[in-house]
Each structure stands twice: as structure tokens, then as C-alpha cells.
Amino acid sequence: MDIFDPEAVFRFVDLAGVLANGVLGGAVARQLRMDPVGFVVLALTSALGGGVLRDTLLQAGTPVALADPAYLLTAIAGAFIAYLIELKGKWANRFLIVIDAFALGCWAATGTAKALAVDLEWLPAILIGVATAVGGGMIRDIVVGRVPAIFGGNTLYATGALVAAVEMVILYNLGLQNVGMGVAIVSAAVLCTVARRRGWRLPGPGELSVRLPRRTRRGAGDDGGHGSGSSRRREQGWPRPRFGRLPLARARRRKPPEPNGDAARTGH
């Protein structure tokens, strides 16, 4: 039996993720030197984008972010926190990394739990959880003209959301919803924070590419009696036009025959 009401825990964790993502969206607006309108827009996009995407995909009625005013107010509060407090320096950067990791775990856990609550199978539930976790940040990056960080060049981020979603599926099916939320949030936060600290990344395409062996060059003696030029042409693998030598001009005049001895002697 759970000590706390699962609905209350769900709501608290969901609003905590909204606040954290609102602060992160406001931090991006501060980096880009936006006005208060930009702070609010990026905070709403970052904090509520993943939840709206989740509820739209689930088609379970009006998105919670639009039906419950607490979500909008919490996201706007995160925008004003980032607007009033300049999160600058080493410790502020670490604070943003930590709350970003915790928010990632929050959204992955709540998105997966809500998908399971509407009787989705485990694989679509994991997909919904990951989309909820990374959807807001992805939409925010697209709005400001950046390539979303989850598409590469970043430390483990979507991987942490995937791990949290898988843990939530397992513990949810065991009837441990509150425990699943706690484990998913903590594991995602620890994995993302350590990966950021250690610089862990998924391998890029160049690191796993299979290189085909190069063709060995043939020597001048292996061309079947032809010269080295023909072997080089075959080695290039590219059809090159061949030009033969121009024939000698037939109009070349022959030297006149020397006069014979009798003509020279006779003067003719």
C-alpha cells in the first residue's frame, strides 16, 4: 500500500518538471538577450511542449497544460526566476545541469506512467515517455534556430530518458508507481549528470564505419608487357580518353637526289 496518493505524487512531480524546464527556457532567453516576452515564450515552450505533445499523441482529452492553470502559472514563474536571477558562473551552470537532469527524469516518468494509464503497451509507453522528456527542449531549440541537442554532439540525454522510461514500465507493472517515479527520476538525473561530468557520448557514425580495403597497386611488370602508363590508367578505375600519336605528315618533302657523277662532270 502506498503511503502517498499516486495522483498527488504525479501532480507534484509533473509541476516540478514544469518549473525546472521553465527556468531552463528562461536561461536560453537570457543567453540570446531577449525581452520578457521572449522569456515567457521560451519558458512555456520548454516547460509545456513535451506535455502538450504527450497529451496530443495520447488523445486523452484537452492537454493538461491548457486545462489546469497551475501548469501555465508554474511555467511563467520559471521564466521570471530566470529573468530576475542571472544564472551565471560555475555554480549556476552546475545548478542548471542538475535541474535539467532532474526535469528529464520527471518528464520521462510522468509521460510513461500516463501512457500506461490509458492501456498502452510497454513499447509505445516508453516512446511517449522519451518524447515527453525531450520534446520541450527539442521544440525550444527549433524555435531559436538551433539544431536540437538530442540529435548528436551532446552528452547522454535521451539515453537517460530511455533508462527512466524502462524503469518506470517495470515498476508500474509491479504496482509500485511511486517507487517507479522516484527510481526513474534519480537514475536519469545521476546518469545525465555523470555523463556531463565525464563527457560520455554515444559513438558517432565515423567511429563505427566499416572501411573497405584499398586496391593494391600493380607494378610495371604486372601489366602484361605493357608500359607503366597503361597499368596506372587501369588502376585509376576512371575511363580516360586515349590519344594515339599523330601520323607523320605525308607532305614532308624528300631530299632531292644527288646528281650522279656523269652529270656533274658534264655540267648538265
mmCIF file of C-alpha atoms in Angstrom:
data_model
loop_
_atom_site.group_PDB
_atom_site.id
_atom_site.type_symbol
_atom_site.label_atom_id
_atom_site.label_comp_id
_atom_site.label_asym_id
_atom_site.label_seq_id
_atom_site.Cartn_x
_atom_site.Cartn_y
_atom_site.Cartn_z
ATOM 1 C CA MET A 1 0.000 0.000 0.000
ATOM 2 C CA ASP A 2 1.383 3.397 -0.947
ATOM 3 C CA ILE A 3 1.891 5.953 1.775
ATOM 4 C CA PHE A 4 1.111 8.874 -0.558
ATOM 5 C CA ASP A 5 -1.682 9.222 -3.054
ATOM 6 C CA PRO A 6 -0.283 8.379 -6.504
ATOM 7 C CA GLU A 7 -2.295 11.190 -8.086
ATOM 8 C CA ALA A 8 -0.814 13.738 -5.688
ATOM 9 C CA VAL A 9 2.710 12.457 -6.279
ATOM 10 C CA PHE A 10 2.123 12.521 -10.036
ATOM 11 C CA ARG A 11 0.958 16.114 -9.919
ATOM 12 C CA PHE A 12 3.827 17.260 -7.708
ATOM 13 C CA VAL A 13 6.461 15.623 -9.895
ATOM 14 C CA ASP A 14 4.812 16.970 -13.054
ATOM 15 C CA LEU A 15 4.753 20.559 -11.744
ATOM 16 C CA ALA A 16 8.364 20.247 -10.537
ATOM 17 C CA GLY A 17 9.391 19.335 -14.062
ATOM 18 C CA VAL A 18 7.399 22.265 -15.445
ATOM 19 C CA LEU A 19 9.180 24.697 -13.111
ATOM 20 C CA ALA A 20 12.633 23.320 -13.906
ATOM 21 C CA ASN A 21 12.054 23.435 -17.653
ATOM 22 C CA GLY A 22 10.632 26.943 -17.369
ATOM 23 C CA VAL A 23 13.852 28.080 -15.697
ATOM 24 C CA LEU A 24 15.891 26.389 -18.433
ATOM 25 C CA GLY A 25 13.866 28.062 -21.169
ATOM 26 C CA GLY A 26 14.359 31.430 -19.466
ATOM 27 C CA ALA A 27 18.102 30.757 -19.238
ATOM 28 C CA VAL A 28 18.229 30.258 -23.018
ATOM 29 C CA ALA A 29 16.306 33.531 -23.473
ATOM 30 C CA ARG A 30 18.859 35.315 -21.289
ATOM 31 C CA GLN A 31 21.713 33.931 -23.382
ATOM 32 C CA LEU A 32 20.038 35.320 -26.502
ATOM 33 C CA ARG A 33 19.311 38.685 -24.801
ATOM 34 C CA MET A 34 15.542 38.523 -25.294
ATOM 35 C CA ASP A 35 12.923 40.749 -23.716
ATOM 36 C CA PRO A 36 10.355 39.498 -21.130
ATOM 37 C CA VAL A 37 8.070 38.281 -23.914
ATOM 38 C CA GLY A 38 10.853 36.064 -25.217
ATOM 39 C CA PHE A 39 11.450 34.745 -21.689
ATOM 40 C CA VAL A 40 7.804 33.772 -21.314
ATOM 41 C CA VAL A 41 7.526 32.213 -24.776
ATOM 42 C CA LEU A 42 10.671 30.094 -24.398
ATOM 43 C CA ALA A 43 9.701 29.090 -20.867
ATOM 44 C CA LEU A 44 6.239 27.979 -21.986
ATOM 45 C CA THR A 45 7.684 26.137 -24.961
ATOM 46 C CA SER A 46 10.352 24.388 -22.930
ATOM 47 C CA ALA A 47 8.156 23.588 -19.941
ATOM 48 C CA LEU A 48 4.887 22.646 -21.622
ATOM 49 C CA GLY A 49 5.946 21.489 -25.089
ATOM 50 C CA GLY A 50 6.654 17.916 -24.055
ATOM 51 C CA GLY A 51 3.438 17.616 -22.034
ATOM 52 C CA VAL A 52 1.285 19.029 -24.843
ATOM 53 C CA LEU A 53 2.965 16.662 -27.292
ATOM 54 C CA ARG A 54 2.311 13.758 -24.916
ATOM 55 C CA ASP A 55 -1.383 14.539 -24.407
ATOM 56 C CA THR A 56 -1.886 15.188 -28.112
ATOM 57 C CA LEU A 57 -0.424 11.811 -29.029
ATOM 58 C CA LEU A 58 -2.450 10.029 -26.360
ATOM 59 C CA GLN A 59 -5.690 11.791 -27.438
ATOM 60 C CA ALA A 60 -6.967 11.630 -23.883
ATOM 61 C CA GLY A 61 -8.800 14.926 -23.960
ATOM 62 C CA THR A 62 -7.594 18.503 -23.609
ATOM 63 C CA PRO A 63 -3.881 18.747 -22.751
ATOM 64 C CA VAL A 64 -3.328 19.194 -19.033
ATOM 65 C CA ALA A 65 -1.166 22.255 -19.665
ATOM 66 C CA LEU A 66 -4.229 24.016 -21.101
ATOM 67 C CA ALA A 67 -6.885 22.606 -18.785
ATOM 68 C CA ASP A 68 -5.060 23.225 -15.489
ATOM 69 C CA PRO A 69 -3.977 26.861 -14.849
ATOM 70 C CA ALA A 70 -1.326 25.678 -12.393
ATOM 71 C CA TYR A 71 0.860 24.480 -15.268
ATOM 72 C CA LEU A 72 0.808 27.825 -17.054
ATOM 73 C CA LEU A 73 1.457 29.733 -13.826
ATOM 74 C CA THR A 74 4.336 27.436 -12.868
ATOM 75 C CA ALA A 75 5.981 27.793 -16.280
ATOM 76 C CA ILE A 76 5.647 31.594 -16.149
ATOM 77 C CA ALA A 77 7.112 31.555 -12.638
ATOM 78 C CA GLY A 78 10.145 29.715 -14.011
ATOM 79 C CA ALA A 79 10.503 32.376 -16.703
ATOM 80 C CA PHE A 80 10.535 35.182 -14.145
ATOM 81 C CA ILE A 81 13.006 33.338 -11.941
ATOM 82 C CA ALA A 82 15.409 33.164 -14.879
ATOM 83 C CA TYR A 83 14.639 36.810 -15.760
ATOM 84 C CA LEU A 84 15.309 38.179 -12.264
ATOM 85 C CA ILE A 85 18.248 35.951 -11.300
ATOM 86 C CA GLU A 86 21.265 35.847 -13.576
ATOM 87 C CA LEU A 87 22.330 32.217 -13.591
ATOM 88 C CA LYS A 88 25.940 32.833 -14.455
ATOM 89 C CA GLY A 89 29.166 31.236 -13.310
ATOM 90 C CA LYS A 90 30.403 27.766 -12.455
ATOM 91 C CA TRP A 91 27.901 27.027 -9.707
ATOM 92 C CA ALA A 92 24.965 28.397 -11.684
ATOM 93 C CA ASN A 93 25.994 26.218 -14.623
ATOM 94 C CA ARG A 94 26.115 23.183 -12.356
ATOM 95 C CA PHE A 95 22.719 24.080 -10.943
ATOM 96 C CA LEU A 96 21.229 24.237 -14.429
ATOM 97 C CA ILE A 97 22.776 20.880 -15.318
ATOM 98 C CA VAL A 98 21.349 19.242 -12.197
ATOM 99 C CA ILE A 99 17.825 20.624 -12.541
ATOM 100 C CA ASP A 100 17.870 19.760 -16.236
ATOM 101 C CA ALA A 101 18.731 16.162 -15.350
ATOM 102 C CA PHE A 102 16.015 16.002 -12.698
ATOM 103 C CA ALA A 103 13.468 17.521 -15.068
ATOM 104 C CA LEU A 104 14.396 14.928 -17.675
ATOM 105 C CA GLY A 105 13.662 12.137 -15.210
ATOM 106 C CA CYS A 106 10.404 13.814 -14.134
ATOM 107 C CA TRP A 107 9.056 14.047 -17.654
ATOM 108 C CA ALA A 108 10.155 10.536 -18.621
ATOM 109 C CA ALA A 109 8.485 9.048 -15.529
ATOM 110 C CA THR A 110 5.239 11.007 -15.775
ATOM 111 C CA GLY A 111 4.915 10.533 -19.534
ATOM 112 C CA THR A 112 5.422 6.781 -19.278
ATOM 113 C CA ALA A 113 3.001 6.487 -16.353
ATOM 114 C CA LYS A 114 0.290 8.407 -18.189
ATOM 115 C CA ALA A 115 0.724 6.278 -21.300
ATOM 116 C CA LEU A 116 0.401 3.096 -19.242
ATOM 117 C CA ALA A 117 -2.672 4.516 -17.513
ATOM 118 C CA VAL A 118 -4.545 4.639 -20.835
ATOM 119 C CA ASP A 119 -3.721 0.958 -21.501
ATOM 120 C CA LEU A 120 -0.880 1.397 -23.988
ATOM 121 C CA GLU A 121 1.639 -1.406 -24.374
ATOM 122 C CA TRP A 122 5.109 -1.097 -22.896
ATOM 123 C CA LEU A 123 6.914 -0.083 -26.105
ATOM 124 C CA PRO A 124 4.585 2.822 -27.063
ATOM 125 C CA ALA A 125 4.624 3.877 -23.398
ATOM 126 C CA ILE A 126 8.425 4.109 -23.472
ATOM 127 C CA LEU A 127 8.228 6.128 -26.701
ATOM 128 C CA ILE A 128 5.740 8.526 -25.126
ATOM 129 C CA GLY A 129 7.928 8.881 -22.043
ATOM 130 C CA VAL A 130 11.033 9.730 -24.055
ATOM 131 C CA ALA A 131 9.069 12.158 -26.274
ATOM 132 C CA THR A 132 7.692 13.873 -23.175
ATOM 133 C CA ALA A 133 11.163 14.222 -21.674
ATOM 134 C CA VAL A 134 12.964 15.612 -24.720
ATOM 135 C CA GLY A 135 10.061 17.173 -26.644
ATOM 136 C CA GLY A 136 10.051 20.539 -24.864
ATOM 137 C CA GLY A 137 13.785 21.107 -25.255
ATOM 138 C CA MET A 138 13.672 19.987 -28.873
ATOM 139 C CA ILE A 139 10.853 22.422 -29.719
ATOM 140 C CA ARG A 140 12.646 25.208 -27.835
ATOM 141 C CA ASP A 141 15.847 24.670 -29.821
ATOM 142 C CA ILE A 142 13.930 24.687 -33.105
ATOM 143 C CA VAL A 143 12.194 27.939 -32.136
ATOM 144 C CA VAL A 144 15.525 29.717 -31.545
ATOM 145 C CA GLY A 145 17.067 28.263 -34.714
ATOM 146 C CA ARG A 146 19.341 25.665 -33.155
ATOM 147 C CA VAL A 147 19.847 22.022 -34.040
ATOM 148 C CA PRO A 148 18.258 20.067 -31.157
ATOM 149 C CA ALA A 149 20.909 18.791 -28.805
ATOM 150 C CA ILE A 150 19.405 15.296 -28.737
ATOM 151 C CA PHE A 151 20.326 14.791 -32.398
ATOM 152 C CA GLY A 152 24.015 14.460 -31.590
ATOM 153 C CA GLY A 153 27.055 16.306 -30.353
ATOM 154 C CA ASN A 154 25.807 16.234 -26.777
ATOM 155 C CA THR A 155 26.369 14.013 -23.774
ATOM 156 C CA LEU A 156 23.877 11.289 -22.847
ATOM 157 C CA TYR A 157 20.465 12.956 -22.659
ATOM 158 C CA ALA A 158 17.832 10.958 -24.491
ATOM 159 C CA THR A 159 19.570 7.842 -23.180
ATOM 160 C CA GLY A 160 18.800 8.925 -19.627
ATOM 161 C CA ALA A 161 15.158 9.421 -20.557
ATOM 162 C CA LEU A 162 15.081 5.963 -22.133
ATOM 163 C CA VAL A 163 16.511 4.344 -19.000
ATOM 164 C CA ALA A 164 13.990 6.175 -16.804
ATOM 165 C CA ALA A 165 11.085 5.157 -19.045
ATOM 166 C CA VAL A 166 12.111 1.487 -18.990
ATOM 167 C CA GLU A 167 12.391 1.518 -15.196
ATOM 168 C CA MET A 168 9.000 3.169 -14.913
ATOM 169 C CA VAL A 169 7.388 0.497 -17.085
ATOM 170 C CA ILE A 170 8.818 -2.323 -14.986
ATOM 171 C CA LEU A 171 7.890 -0.846 -11.601
ATOM 172 C CA TYR A 172 4.489 0.366 -12.803
ATOM 173 C CA ASN A 173 3.525 -3.152 -13.849
ATOM 174 C CA LEU A 174 4.613 -4.355 -10.396
ATOM 175 C CA GLY A 175 2.191 -1.915 -8.790
ATOM 176 C CA LEU A 176 4.913 0.401 -7.466
ATOM 177 C CA GLN A 177 4.037 3.687 -9.127
ATOM 178 C CA ASN A 178 5.555 5.987 -6.503
ATOM 179 C CA VAL A 179 8.699 3.896 -6.255
ATOM 180 C CA GLY A 180 8.941 3.835 -10.031
ATOM 181 C CA MET A 181 8.783 7.609 -10.224
ATOM 182 C CA GLY A 182 11.456 8.018 -7.586
ATOM 183 C CA VAL A 183 13.799 5.452 -9.116
ATOM 184 C CA ALA A 184 13.308 6.799 -12.635
ATOM 185 C CA ILE A 185 13.947 10.399 -11.617
ATOM 186 C CA VAL A 186 17.056 9.630 -9.547
ATOM 187 C CA SER A 187 18.590 7.232 -12.091
ATOM 188 C CA ALA A 188 18.071 9.623 -15.008
ATOM 189 C CA ALA A 189 19.478 12.526 -13.001
ATOM 190 C CA VAL A 190 22.556 10.563 -11.916
ATOM 191 C CA LEU A 191 23.214 9.170 -15.403
ATOM 192 C CA CYS A 192 22.882 12.538 -17.149
ATOM 193 C CA THR A 193 24.941 14.399 -14.531
ATOM 194 C CA VAL A 194 27.782 11.860 -14.550
ATOM 195 C CA ALA A 195 27.729 11.723 -18.351
ATOM 196 C CA ARG A 196 28.023 15.511 -18.478
ATOM 197 C CA ARG A 197 30.862 15.404 -15.975
ATOM 198 C CA ARG A 198 32.753 12.599 -17.714
ATOM 199 C CA GLY A 199 31.918 13.615 -21.254
ATOM 200 C CA TRP A 200 30.199 10.346 -22.135
ATOM 201 C CA ARG A 201 28.685 10.330 -25.604
ATOM 202 C CA LEU A 202 27.179 7.854 -27.973
ATOM 203 C CA PRO A 203 29.550 6.799 -30.762
ATOM 204 C CA GLY A 204 29.367 8.855 -33.912
ATOM 205 C CA PRO A 205 28.984 7.423 -37.413
ATOM 206 C CA GLY A 206 32.678 7.792 -38.196
ATOM 207 C CA GLU A 207 33.635 5.700 -35.182
ATOM 208 C CA LEU A 208 31.607 2.679 -36.269
ATOM 209 C CA SER A 209 32.046 2.873 -40.035
ATOM 210 C CA VAL A 210 33.439 -0.168 -41.854
ATOM 211 C CA ARG A 211 36.272 0.793 -44.150
ATOM 212 C CA LEU A 212 36.633 -1.159 -47.346
ATOM 213 C CA PRO A 213 40.149 -2.354 -48.207
ATOM 214 C CA ARG A 214 42.022 -0.315 -50.732
ATOM 215 C CA ARG A 215 43.026 -1.740 -54.069
ATOM 216 C CA THR A 216 46.686 -2.670 -54.232
ATOM 217 C CA ARG A 217 48.709 -1.002 -56.885
ATOM 218 C CA ARG A 218 50.107 -3.151 -59.611
ATOM 219 C CA GLY A 219 53.694 -2.792 -60.616
ATOM 220 C CA ALA A 220 55.056 -2.129 -64.046
ATOM 221 C CA GLY A 221 55.900 -5.815 -64.518
ATOM 222 C CA ASP A 222 52.322 -6.973 -63.857
ATOM 223 C CA ASP A 223 50.675 -5.198 -66.767
ATOM 224 C CA GLY A 224 51.104 -7.977 -69.288
ATOM 225 C CA GLY A 225 54.042 -6.496 -71.112
ATOM 226 C CA HIS A 226 52.512 -3.029 -71.443
ATOM 227 C CA GLY A 227 54.124 0.076 -70.110
ATOM 228 C CA SER A 228 53.604 1.521 -66.654
ATOM 229 C CA GLY A 229 51.323 4.203 -68.092
ATOM 230 C CA SER A 230 48.659 1.684 -69.116
ATOM 231 C CA SER A 231 48.797 -0.005 -65.700
ATOM 232 C CA ARG A 232 48.284 3.329 -63.993
ATOM 233 C CA ARG A 233 45.278 4.015 -66.204
ATOM 234 C CA ARG A 234 43.715 0.687 -65.274
ATOM 235 C CA GLU A 235 44.477 1.339 -61.629
ATOM 236 C CA GLN A 236 42.693 4.676 -61.635
ATOM 237 C CA GLY A 237 39.396 2.990 -62.444
ATOM 238 C CA TRP A 238 38.239 6.004 -64.396
ATOM 239 C CA PRO A 239 37.836 5.917 -68.203
ATOM 240 C CA ARG A 240 40.273 8.303 -69.716
ATOM 241 C CA PRO A 241 40.411 9.115 -73.419
ATOM 242 C CA ARG A 242 43.399 7.722 -75.195
ATOM 243 C CA PHE A 243 45.088 9.676 -77.898
ATOM 244 C CA GLY A 244 47.361 7.985 -80.423
ATOM 245 C CA ARG A 245 50.330 9.628 -81.946
ATOM 246 C CA LEU A 246 49.585 11.821 -84.868
ATOM 247 C CA PRO A 247 50.758 10.274 -88.168
ATOM 248 C CA LEU A 248 53.728 11.829 -89.844
ATOM 249 C CA ALA A 249 52.867 14.435 -92.416
ATOM 250 C CA ARG A 250 52.891 12.938 -95.843
ATOM 251 C CA ALA A 251 53.642 16.355 -97.267
ATOM 252 C CA ARG A 252 57.132 16.135 -95.891
ATOM 253 C CA ARG A 253 59.397 16.707 -98.880
ATOM 254 C CA ARG A 254 62.005 14.202 -99.627
ATOM 255 C CA LYS A 255 65.503 15.370 -100.197
ATOM 256 C CA PRO A 256 66.293 15.703 -103.948
ATOM 257 C CA PRO A 257 68.586 13.002 -105.243
ATOM 258 C CA GLU A 258 72.160 13.958 -105.511
ATOM 259 C CA PRO A 259 73.353 14.369 -109.097
ATOM 260 C CA ASN A 260 75.293 11.429 -110.426
ATOM 261 C CA GLY A 261 78.912 11.733 -111.306
ATOM 262 C CA ASP A 262 78.474 11.944 -115.112
ATOM 263 C CA ALA A 263 76.063 14.867 -114.884
ATOM 264 C CA ALA A 264 78.377 16.671 -112.551
ATOM 265 C CA ARG A 265 81.230 16.165 -114.891
ATOM 266 C CA THR A 266 79.340 17.244 -117.978
ATOM 267 C CA GLY A 267 77.766 20.299 -116.393
ATOM 268 C CA HIS A 268 74.141 19.166 -117.041
#
